[in-house]
Short mmCIF file of C-alpha atoms in Angstrom, two decimals:
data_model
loop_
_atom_site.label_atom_id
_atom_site.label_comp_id
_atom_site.label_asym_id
_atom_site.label_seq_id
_atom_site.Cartn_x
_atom_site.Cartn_y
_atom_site.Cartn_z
CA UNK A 1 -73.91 16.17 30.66
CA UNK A 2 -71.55 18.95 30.26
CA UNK A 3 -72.18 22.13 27.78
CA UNK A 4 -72.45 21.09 24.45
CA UNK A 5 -69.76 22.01 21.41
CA UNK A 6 -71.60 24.80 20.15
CA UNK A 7 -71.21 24.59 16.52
CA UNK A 8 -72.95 21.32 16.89
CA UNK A 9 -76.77 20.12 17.54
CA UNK A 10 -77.79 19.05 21.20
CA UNK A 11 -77.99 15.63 19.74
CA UNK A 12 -74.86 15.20 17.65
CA UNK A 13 -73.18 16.29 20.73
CA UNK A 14 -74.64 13.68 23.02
CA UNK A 15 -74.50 11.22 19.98
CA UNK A 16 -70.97 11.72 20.44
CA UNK A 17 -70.02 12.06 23.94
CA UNK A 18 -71.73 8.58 24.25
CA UNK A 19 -69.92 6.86 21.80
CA UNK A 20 -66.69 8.19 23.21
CA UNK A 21 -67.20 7.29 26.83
CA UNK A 22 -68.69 3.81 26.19
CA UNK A 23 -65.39 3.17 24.02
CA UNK A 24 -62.86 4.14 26.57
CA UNK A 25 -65.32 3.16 29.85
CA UNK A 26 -65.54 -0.67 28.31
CA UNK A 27 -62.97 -1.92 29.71
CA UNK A 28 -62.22 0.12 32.71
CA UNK A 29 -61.85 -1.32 36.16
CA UNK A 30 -62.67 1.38 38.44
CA UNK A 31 -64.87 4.72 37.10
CA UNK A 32 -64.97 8.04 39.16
CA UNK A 33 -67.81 10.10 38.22
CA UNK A 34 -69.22 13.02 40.17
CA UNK A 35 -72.39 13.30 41.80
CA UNK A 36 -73.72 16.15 39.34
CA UNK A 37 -73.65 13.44 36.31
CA UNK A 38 -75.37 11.21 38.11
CA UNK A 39 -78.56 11.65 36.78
CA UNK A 40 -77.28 12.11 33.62
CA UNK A 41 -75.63 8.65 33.69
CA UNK A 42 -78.82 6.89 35.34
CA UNK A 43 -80.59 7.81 32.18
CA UNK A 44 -78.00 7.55 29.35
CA UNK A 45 -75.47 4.79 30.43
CA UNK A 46 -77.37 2.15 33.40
CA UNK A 47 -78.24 -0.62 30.74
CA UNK A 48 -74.00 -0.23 30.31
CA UNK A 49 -72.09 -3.45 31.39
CA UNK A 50 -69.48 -1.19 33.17
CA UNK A 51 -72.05 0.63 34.84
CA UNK A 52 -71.32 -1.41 37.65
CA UNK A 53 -68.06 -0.19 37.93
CA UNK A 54 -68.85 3.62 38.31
CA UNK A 55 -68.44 5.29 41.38
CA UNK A 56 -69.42 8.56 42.77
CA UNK A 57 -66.77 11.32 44.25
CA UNK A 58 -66.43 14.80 43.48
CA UNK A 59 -63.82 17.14 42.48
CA UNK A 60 -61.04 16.88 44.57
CA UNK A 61 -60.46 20.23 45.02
CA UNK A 62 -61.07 20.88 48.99
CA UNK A 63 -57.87 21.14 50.68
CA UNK A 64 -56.14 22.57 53.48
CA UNK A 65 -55.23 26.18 52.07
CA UNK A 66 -54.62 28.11 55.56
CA UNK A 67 -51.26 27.86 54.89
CA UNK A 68 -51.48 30.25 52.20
CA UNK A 69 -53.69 33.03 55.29
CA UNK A 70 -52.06 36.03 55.82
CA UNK A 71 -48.84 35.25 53.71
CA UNK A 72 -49.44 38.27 51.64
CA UNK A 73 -51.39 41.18 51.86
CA UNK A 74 -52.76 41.40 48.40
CA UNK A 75 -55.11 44.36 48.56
CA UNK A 76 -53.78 47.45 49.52
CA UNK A 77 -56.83 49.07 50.81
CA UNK A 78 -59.17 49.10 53.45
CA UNK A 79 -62.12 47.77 51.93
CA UNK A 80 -64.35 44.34 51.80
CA UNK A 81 -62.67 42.75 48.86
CA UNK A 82 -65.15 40.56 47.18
CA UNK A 83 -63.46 38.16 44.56
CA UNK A 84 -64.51 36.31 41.03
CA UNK A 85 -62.27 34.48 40.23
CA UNK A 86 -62.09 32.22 36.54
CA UNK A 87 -63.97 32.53 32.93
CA UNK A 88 -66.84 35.17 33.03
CA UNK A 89 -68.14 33.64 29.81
CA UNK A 90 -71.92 35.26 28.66
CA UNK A 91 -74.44 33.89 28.15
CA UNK A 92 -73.02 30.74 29.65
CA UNK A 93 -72.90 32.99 32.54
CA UNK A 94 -74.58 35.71 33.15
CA UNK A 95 -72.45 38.04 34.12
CA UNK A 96 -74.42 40.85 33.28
CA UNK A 97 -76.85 39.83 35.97
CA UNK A 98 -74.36 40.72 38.14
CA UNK A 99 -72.86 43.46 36.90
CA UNK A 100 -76.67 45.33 37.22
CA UNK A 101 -77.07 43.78 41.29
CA UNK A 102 -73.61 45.48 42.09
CA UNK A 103 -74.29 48.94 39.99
CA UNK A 104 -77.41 48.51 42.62
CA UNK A 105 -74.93 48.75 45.72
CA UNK A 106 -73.98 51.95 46.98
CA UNK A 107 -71.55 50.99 49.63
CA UNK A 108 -68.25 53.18 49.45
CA UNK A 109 -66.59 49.90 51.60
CA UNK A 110 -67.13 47.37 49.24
CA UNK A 111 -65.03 46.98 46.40
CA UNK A 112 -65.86 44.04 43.59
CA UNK A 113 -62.75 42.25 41.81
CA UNK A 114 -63.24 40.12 38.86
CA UNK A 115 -59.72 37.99 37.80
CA UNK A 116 -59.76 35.63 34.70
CA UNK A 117 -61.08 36.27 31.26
CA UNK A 118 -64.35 37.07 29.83
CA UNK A 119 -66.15 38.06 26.36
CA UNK A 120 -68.48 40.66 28.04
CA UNK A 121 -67.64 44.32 26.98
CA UNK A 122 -69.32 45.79 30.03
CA UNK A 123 -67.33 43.89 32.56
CA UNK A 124 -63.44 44.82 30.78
CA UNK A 125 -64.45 48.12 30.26
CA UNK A 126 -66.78 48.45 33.31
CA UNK A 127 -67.60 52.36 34.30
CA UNK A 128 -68.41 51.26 37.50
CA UNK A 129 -66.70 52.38 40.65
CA UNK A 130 -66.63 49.86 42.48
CA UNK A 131 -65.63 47.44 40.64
CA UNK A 132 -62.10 46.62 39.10
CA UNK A 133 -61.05 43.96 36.33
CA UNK A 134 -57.55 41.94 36.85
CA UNK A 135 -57.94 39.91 34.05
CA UNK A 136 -55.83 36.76 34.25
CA UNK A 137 -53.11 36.15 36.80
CA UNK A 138 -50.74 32.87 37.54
CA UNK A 139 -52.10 30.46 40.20
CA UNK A 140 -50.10 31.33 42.94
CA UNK A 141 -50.81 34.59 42.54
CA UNK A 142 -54.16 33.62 43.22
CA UNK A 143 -53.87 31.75 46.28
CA UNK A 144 -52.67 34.89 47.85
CA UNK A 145 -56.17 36.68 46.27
CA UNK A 146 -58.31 34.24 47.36
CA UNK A 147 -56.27 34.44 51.33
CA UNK A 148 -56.80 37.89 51.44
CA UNK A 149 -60.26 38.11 49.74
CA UNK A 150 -63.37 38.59 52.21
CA UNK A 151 -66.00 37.48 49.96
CA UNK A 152 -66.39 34.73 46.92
CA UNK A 153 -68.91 35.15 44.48
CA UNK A 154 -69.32 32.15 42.31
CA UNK A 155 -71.62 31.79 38.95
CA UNK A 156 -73.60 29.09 38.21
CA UNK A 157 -73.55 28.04 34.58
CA UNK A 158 -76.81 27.71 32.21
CA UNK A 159 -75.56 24.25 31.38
CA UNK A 160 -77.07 22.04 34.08
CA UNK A 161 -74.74 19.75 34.85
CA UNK A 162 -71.23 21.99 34.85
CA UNK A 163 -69.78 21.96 38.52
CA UNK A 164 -66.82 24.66 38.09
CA UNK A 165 -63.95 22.98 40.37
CA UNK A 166 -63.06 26.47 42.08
CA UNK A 167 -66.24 26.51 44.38
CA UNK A 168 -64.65 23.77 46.05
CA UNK A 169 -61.41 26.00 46.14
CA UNK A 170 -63.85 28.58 47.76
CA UNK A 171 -64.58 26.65 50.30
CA UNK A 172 -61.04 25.45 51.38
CA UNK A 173 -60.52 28.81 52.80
CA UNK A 174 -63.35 28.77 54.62
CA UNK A 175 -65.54 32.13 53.76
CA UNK A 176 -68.90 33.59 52.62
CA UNK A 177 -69.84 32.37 49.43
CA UNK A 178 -72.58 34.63 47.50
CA UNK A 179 -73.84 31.54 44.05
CA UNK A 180 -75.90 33.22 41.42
CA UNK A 181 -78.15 30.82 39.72
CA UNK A 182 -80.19 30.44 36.62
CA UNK A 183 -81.40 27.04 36.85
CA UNK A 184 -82.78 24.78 39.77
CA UNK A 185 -81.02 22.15 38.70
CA UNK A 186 -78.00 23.85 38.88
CA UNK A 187 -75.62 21.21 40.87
CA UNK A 188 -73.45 23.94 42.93
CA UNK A 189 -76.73 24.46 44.94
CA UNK A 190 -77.01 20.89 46.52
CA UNK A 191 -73.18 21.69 47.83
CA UNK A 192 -73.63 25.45 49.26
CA UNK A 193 -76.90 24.82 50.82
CA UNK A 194 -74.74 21.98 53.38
CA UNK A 195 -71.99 24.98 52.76
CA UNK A 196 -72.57 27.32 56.54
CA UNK A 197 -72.15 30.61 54.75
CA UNK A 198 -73.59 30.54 51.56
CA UNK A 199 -75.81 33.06 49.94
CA UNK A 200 -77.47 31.97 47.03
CA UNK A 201 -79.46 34.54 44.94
CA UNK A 202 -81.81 33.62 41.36
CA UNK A 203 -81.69 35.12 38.39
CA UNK A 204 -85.29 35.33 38.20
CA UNK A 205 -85.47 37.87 40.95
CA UNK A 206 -85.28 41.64 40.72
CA UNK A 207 -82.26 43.11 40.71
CA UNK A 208 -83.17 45.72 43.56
CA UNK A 209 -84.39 43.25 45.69
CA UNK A 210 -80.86 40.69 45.06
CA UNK A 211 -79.12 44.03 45.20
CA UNK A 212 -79.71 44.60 48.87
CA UNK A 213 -79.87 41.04 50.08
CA UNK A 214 -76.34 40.87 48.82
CA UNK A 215 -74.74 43.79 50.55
CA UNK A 216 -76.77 42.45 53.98
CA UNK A 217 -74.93 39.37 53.69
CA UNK A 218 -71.70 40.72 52.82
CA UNK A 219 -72.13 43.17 55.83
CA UNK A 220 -73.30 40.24 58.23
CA UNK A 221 -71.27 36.85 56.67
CA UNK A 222 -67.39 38.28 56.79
CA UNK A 223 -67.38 38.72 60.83
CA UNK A 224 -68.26 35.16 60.99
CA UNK A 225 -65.64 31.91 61.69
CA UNK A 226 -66.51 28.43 60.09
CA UNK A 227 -64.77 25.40 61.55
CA UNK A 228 -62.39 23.70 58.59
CA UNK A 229 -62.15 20.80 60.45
CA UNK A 230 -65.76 20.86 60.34
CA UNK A 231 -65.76 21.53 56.71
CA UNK A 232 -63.27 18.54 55.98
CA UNK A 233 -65.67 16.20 57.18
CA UNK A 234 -68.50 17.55 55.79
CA UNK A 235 -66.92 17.34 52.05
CA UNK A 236 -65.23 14.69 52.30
CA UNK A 237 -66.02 13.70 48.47
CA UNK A 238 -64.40 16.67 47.27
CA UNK A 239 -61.40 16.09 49.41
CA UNK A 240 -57.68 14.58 47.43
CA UNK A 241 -57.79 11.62 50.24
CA UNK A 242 -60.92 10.04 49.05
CA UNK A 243 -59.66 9.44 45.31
CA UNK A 244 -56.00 8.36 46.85
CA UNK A 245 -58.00 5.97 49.09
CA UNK A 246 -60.06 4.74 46.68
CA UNK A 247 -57.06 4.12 44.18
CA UNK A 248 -55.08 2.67 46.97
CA UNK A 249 -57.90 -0.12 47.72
CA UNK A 250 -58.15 -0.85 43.57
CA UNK A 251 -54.22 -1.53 44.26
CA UNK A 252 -54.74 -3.95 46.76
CA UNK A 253 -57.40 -6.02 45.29
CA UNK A 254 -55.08 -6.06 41.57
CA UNK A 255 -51.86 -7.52 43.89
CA UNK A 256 -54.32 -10.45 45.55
CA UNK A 257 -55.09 -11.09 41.56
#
């Protein structure tokens, strides 16, 4: 249900995509899917003799990062540093959207960083001031961004079903979360509204009005705490344990074959 190949036809690509997963899904034991294909899957592959055999996690990308707090002081300043971190891709997101809420938000203590790559002019040679482009940088550098960050902003994509992995990276450090949407199917939106600290702003509305709602969270969300432990339970789908547990019990039930 992902985005398409985009040199092809909606349905050559799902033509396709179906072909291949029925031909390497045949003669699986054990199938981890995520939650956001599930509808997908219900539609295109339930008549499937391994359909059975599917099961439902999520990306296992929520771990315990507060080792990585306070190691490094990445940002030299004394400003709320709000972080984007990964592809800025337009129109598959639409980053200019964003770019026209924050040219909206005259706030000399908030200071917008975008890291990763992008095809959008504006935002690698953006004018604005309060707003800087990284472009890409190694992991570990950004585990020390995303410590010291006091803000995520995270984009949802105008292909329904694409759940970008990092949200759940996001959340492992446990802080506000500000998701711009285009679609209400979008599947980030079932996770932040469980998420404490979440934000979530349409496309559809006016940029003024997003604008300000966005610098009243910002001004409101970073003084708060959220409870990992808390957090751990609450996604525990999206946690590394629940695919190591699940592979563990497909181990046990192959050595009592």
């Amino acid at each position: 249900g992902g985005a398409p190949l985009r040199f092809f036809s909606s349905k050559w690509n799902l033509k396709r995509k179906l072909k291949w997963e029925k031909r390497v899904l045949y003669n699986s034991d054990k199938i981890i899917m995520m939650d956001s294909s599930k509808i997908h899957n219900d539609l295109y592959l339930s008549n499937e003799k391994f359909y059975s055999k599917i099961i439902y996690l999520n990306i296992p990308m929520f771990k315990d990062y507060r080792r990585f707090l306070n190691k490094n002081s990445y940002f030299k300043n004394d400003k709320i540093n709000v972080v984007y971190s990964g592809a800025a891709y337009y129109p598959l997101r639409n980053i200019k959207y964003l770019l026209d809420v924050i040219s909206n938000i005259d706030n000399n203590h908030i200071l917008f960083h975008f890291f990763g790559t992008t095809n959008y002019s504006d935002l690698y040679n953006c004018k604005l001031k309060n707003v800087v482009y990284h472009n890409s940088v190694p992991y570990s550098e950004m585990l020390d961004i995303l410590s010291d960050a006091s803000l995520f902003i995270n984009l949802g994509n105008s292909s329904t079903r694409d759940l970008p992995s990092k949200l759940f990276m996001y959340m492992s450090f446990a802080k506000p979360i500000v998701h711009f949407y285009s679609n209400e199917n979008d599947p980030c939106l079932d996770f932040l509204n469980k998420y404490p600290c979440s934000l979530l702003c349409s496309e559809s509305e006016d940029v003024i009005v997003t604008s300000q709602l966005f610098e009243d969270f910002i001004e409101k969300s970073i003084i708060k705490e959220l409870d990992v432990s808390k957090l751990f339970t609450l996604f525990y789908k999206n946690r590394p344990e629940s695919v190591e547990e699940l592979i563990g019990n497909i181990g046990g039930l192959n050595e009592k074959k």
